[in-house]
Amino acid sequence: MEKNRQPEVGRRSFLKTTGMAALCGPSLAQEIASGESRWPCVISTWNSGLKANPAAWAILSGGGWALDAVEAGVRVTEDDPEDMSVGYGGLPDRDGHVTLDACIMDHEGNCGAVAFLQNIRHPITVARRVMEKTPHVMLVGEGALRFALSQGFQKENLLTEKAREAWQKWLQDNDYKPQVRPGHDTIGMLAIDVQGRLSGACTTSGLGFKMHGRVGDSPIIGAGLYVDNNVGAATATGNGEEMIRCAGSAMIVEQMRQGRSPQEACEAIIRRLYNWRKEKLQGRQVCFIAMDRLGQTGAFSLRPGFEYTLSTAEGGHRLMKASYLLDR
Ligand code: SD4
């Protein structure tokens, strides 16, 4: 477990000086006053958060916007060649192409996404541009690439030597059958800032050695990511086909709306999926993290092995093990 202390953020004094508590609904104001809120806070999937969360924290601790924080955070992972499920260095599809999916969503329900995007290192920033510069939510493939180039992004080769070697080994050992790979490293990140604004981002190269053109849950609003500032936010990693099927992230937010905590909400949706699909989930992993509007968090997975990174003013950046439903 790694732990880095961070500077304190003056949340209470911020609330006092901005009169923020007066702007919130009575119960939220009460919850803030009673000290139950934990603003700012960042949670992200896997241990990649140990590198990514500090970039998000740097923005939040300066009083910045959660949307800027999650974008800056996951860009660190997109740049990291050691993360073989995201951006530069991501594993290619079975034909040797690195194809990227990403989406982003803010506290007002604004969202943007790109899917099946190639040769652009930071799909999360292209997703944000789709949100801010177009009337649409999602662009895919050639259209997403054309849009990125029109926005000044540069084309580059994202296939590292390490990823190419892994692909060639896979080709030798397998029968060109698209794989449901057990290893996952997609980054989904949720943050709440000192003004109580939630945002989320999710970015991936998808399942390694997938079929060309396959898109997972990560760029799909409601599956890989969902944010509703009245309630909370959720994001996912694992076998995207399952998250799409159960509209996982949106369902978790709905569970929180019914009064469940982020932890209970993640558990409820994974149990529901398991009861529904059981043996069809053989060899598949499904993992969620969630945060409510107070900055309280939860995490749960179908199988053991899921870790996440939590950053708070009190605790610094901590790698945590999620609880899970099945023994293996
Ligand atoms: C996908 N959910 O494309 C992603 C994969 C993933 O870490 O999470 N990998 O299905």
CSV table of N, CA, C and O and ligand atoms in Angstrom, one decimal, residues 46 83 85-86 101 181 183-187 202 204-208 210 214-219 236-241 243-244, ligand 1:
chain,number,residue,atom,x,y,z
A,46,TRP,N,-8.0,0.6,-10.3
A,46,TRP,CA,-6.7,0.0,-10.4
A,46,TRP,C,-5.6,0.8,-9.7
A,46,TRP,O,-5.9,2.0,-9.3
A,83,ASP,N,0.9,0.9,-18.8
A,83,ASP,CA,-0.5,0.5,-18.7
A,83,ASP,C,-0.9,0.0,-20.1
A,83,ASP,O,-1.1,0.8,-21.0
A,85,SER,N,-3.7,-1.2,-21.1
A,85,SER,CA,-5.1,-1.2,-21.4
A,85,SER,C,-5.6,0.2,-21.7
A,85,SER,O,-6.8,0.4,-21.9
A,86,VAL,N,-4.7,1.1,-21.8
A,86,VAL,CA,-5.1,2.5,-22.0
A,86,VAL,C,-4.1,3.3,-22.9
A,86,VAL,O,-2.9,3.1,-22.7
A,101,ASP,N,-11.2,4.0,-26.8
A,101,ASP,CA,-12.6,4.4,-26.4
A,101,ASP,C,-12.5,5.3,-25.1
A,101,ASP,O,-11.7,5.0,-24.2
A,181,ARG,N,-10.0,-11.4,-22.2
A,181,ARG,CA,-8.7,-11.5,-21.4
A,181,ARG,C,-9.0,-11.2,-19.9
A,181,ARG,O,-9.7,-10.2,-19.6
A,183,GLY,N,-7.0,-10.0,-17.6
A,183,GLY,CA,-6.3,-8.9,-17.1
A,183,GLY,C,-6.9,-7.6,-17.5
A,183,GLY,O,-7.3,-7.4,-18.7
A,184,HIS,N,-7.2,-6.6,-16.6
A,184,HIS,CA,-7.8,-5.4,-17.0
A,184,HIS,C,-7.0,-4.2,-16.3
A,184,HIS,O,-6.5,-4.4,-15.2
A,185,ASP,N,-7.0,-3.1,-17.0
A,185,ASP,CA,-6.3,-1.9,-16.4
A,185,ASP,C,-6.9,-0.6,-16.9
A,185,ASP,O,-6.3,0.5,-16.7
A,186,THR,N,-8.1,-0.6,-17.4
A,186,THR,CA,-8.8,0.6,-17.8
A,186,THR,C,-8.9,1.6,-16.7
A,186,THR,O,-9.1,1.2,-15.5
A,187,ILE,N,-8.7,2.8,-17.0
A,187,ILE,CA,-8.9,3.8,-15.9
A,187,ILE,C,-10.3,4.5,-16.0
A,187,ILE,O,-10.6,5.1,-17.0
A,202,CYS,N,-13.5,8.1,-18.3
A,202,CYS,CA,-13.2,6.7,-18.5
A,202,CYS,C,-12.5,6.6,-19.8
A,202,CYS,O,-12.9,7.1,-20.8
A,204,THR,N,-9.8,3.8,-22.3
A,204,THR,CA,-9.3,2.5,-22.5
A,204,THR,C,-8.9,2.2,-23.9
A,204,THR,O,-9.3,2.8,-24.9
A,205,SER,N,-8.0,1.1,-24.1
A,205,SER,CA,-7.8,0.6,-25.4
A,205,SER,C,-8.7,-0.7,-25.5
A,205,SER,O,-8.6,-1.4,-26.5
A,206,GLY,N,-9.5,-0.9,-24.5
A,206,GLY,CA,-10.5,-2.0,-24.6
A,206,GLY,C,-9.8,-3.4,-24.4
A,206,GLY,O,-8.7,-3.5,-23.9
A,207,LEU,N,-10.6,-4.4,-24.6
A,207,LEU,CA,-10.0,-5.8,-24.4
A,207,LEU,C,-8.9,-6.0,-25.4
A,207,LEU,O,-9.1,-5.8,-26.6
A,208,GLY,N,-7.8,-6.5,-24.9
A,208,GLY,CA,-6.7,-6.9,-25.8
A,208,GLY,C,-7.1,-7.9,-26.8
A,208,GLY,O,-7.8,-8.9,-26.4
A,210,LYS,N,-9.1,-7.9,-29.2
A,210,LYS,CA,-10.5,-7.9,-29.6
A,210,LYS,C,-10.7,-7.9,-31.1
A,210,LYS,O,-9.7,-7.7,-31.8
A,214,ARG,N,-14.6,-3.5,-32.5
A,214,ARG,CA,-15.3,-3.8,-31.2
A,214,ARG,C,-15.2,-2.5,-30.3
A,214,ARG,O,-14.2,-1.9,-30.2
A,215,VAL,N,-16.3,-2.2,-29.8
A,215,VAL,CA,-16.4,-1.1,-28.8
A,215,VAL,C,-16.9,-1.7,-27.5
A,215,VAL,O,-17.9,-2.4,-27.5
A,216,GLY,N,-16.3,-1.3,-26.4
A,216,GLY,CA,-16.8,-1.8,-25.1
A,216,GLY,C,-17.7,-0.8,-24.4
A,216,GLY,O,-18.3,0.1,-25.0
A,217,ASP,N,-17.7,-0.9,-23.1
A,217,ASP,CA,-18.5,0.0,-22.3
A,217,ASP,C,-17.9,1.3,-22.0
A,217,ASP,O,-18.7,2.3,-21.7
A,218,SER,N,-16.6,1.4,-22.1
A,218,SER,CA,-15.9,2.6,-21.5
A,218,SER,C,-16.3,3.9,-22.2
A,218,SER,O,-16.3,5.0,-21.5
A,219,PRO,N,-16.7,4.0,-23.5
A,219,PRO,CA,-17.2,5.3,-24.0
A,219,PRO,C,-18.7,5.5,-24.0
A,219,PRO,O,-19.2,6.4,-24.5
A,236,ALA,N,-16.8,2.0,-14.5
A,236,ALA,CA,-16.6,0.6,-14.5
A,236,ALA,C,-15.3,0.2,-15.2
A,236,ALA,O,-14.7,0.9,-16.0
A,237,THR,N,-14.9,-1.1,-14.9
A,237,THR,CA,-13.8,-1.7,-15.6
A,237,THR,C,-14.1,-3.2,-15.6
A,237,THR,O,-14.8,-3.7,-14.7
A,238,GLY,N,-13.5,-3.9,-16.6
A,238,GLY,CA,-13.8,-5.4,-16.7
A,238,GLY,C,-14.3,-5.6,-18.1
A,238,GLY,O,-14.1,-4.9,-19.0
A,239,ASN,N,-15.1,-6.7,-18.2
A,239,ASN,CA,-15.6,-7.1,-19.5
A,239,ASN,C,-16.8,-6.2,-19.9
A,239,ASN,O,-17.9,-6.4,-19.4
A,240,GLY,N,-16.5,-5.3,-20.9
A,240,GLY,CA,-17.4,-4.3,-21.2
A,240,GLY,C,-18.8,-4.8,-21.7
A,240,GLY,O,-19.8,-4.1,-21.5
A,241,GLU,N,-18.8,-5.9,-22.3
A,241,GLU,CA,-20.1,-6.5,-22.8
A,241,GLU,C,-21.1,-6.6,-21.7
A,241,GLU,O,-22.3,-6.4,-21.8
A,243,MET,N,-21.0,-4.8,-18.8
A,243,MET,CA,-21.5,-3.5,-18.3
A,243,MET,C,-22.5,-2.9,-19.2
A,243,MET,O,-23.4,-2.2,-18.7
A,244,ILE,N,-22.3,-3.1,-20.5
A,244,ILE,CA,-23.3,-2.6,-21.4
A,244,ILE,C,-24.7,-3.2,-21.2
A,244,ILE,O,-25.7,-2.6,-21.1
B,1,SD4,C1,-13.8,-2.8,-22.2
B,1,SD4,N1,-14.2,-2.3,-19.9
B,1,SD4,O1,-13.4,-2.4,-23.3
B,1,SD4,C2,-13.1,-2.3,-21.0
B,1,SD4,C3,-12.0,-3.1,-20.7
B,1,SD4,C4,-11.3,-2.9,-19.4
B,1,SD4,O2,-9.4,-2.8,-18.2
B,1,SD4,O3,-11.9,-2.5,-18.4
B,1,SD4,N2,-10.1,-3.1,-19.3
B,1,SD4,O4,-14.6,-3.8,-22.2
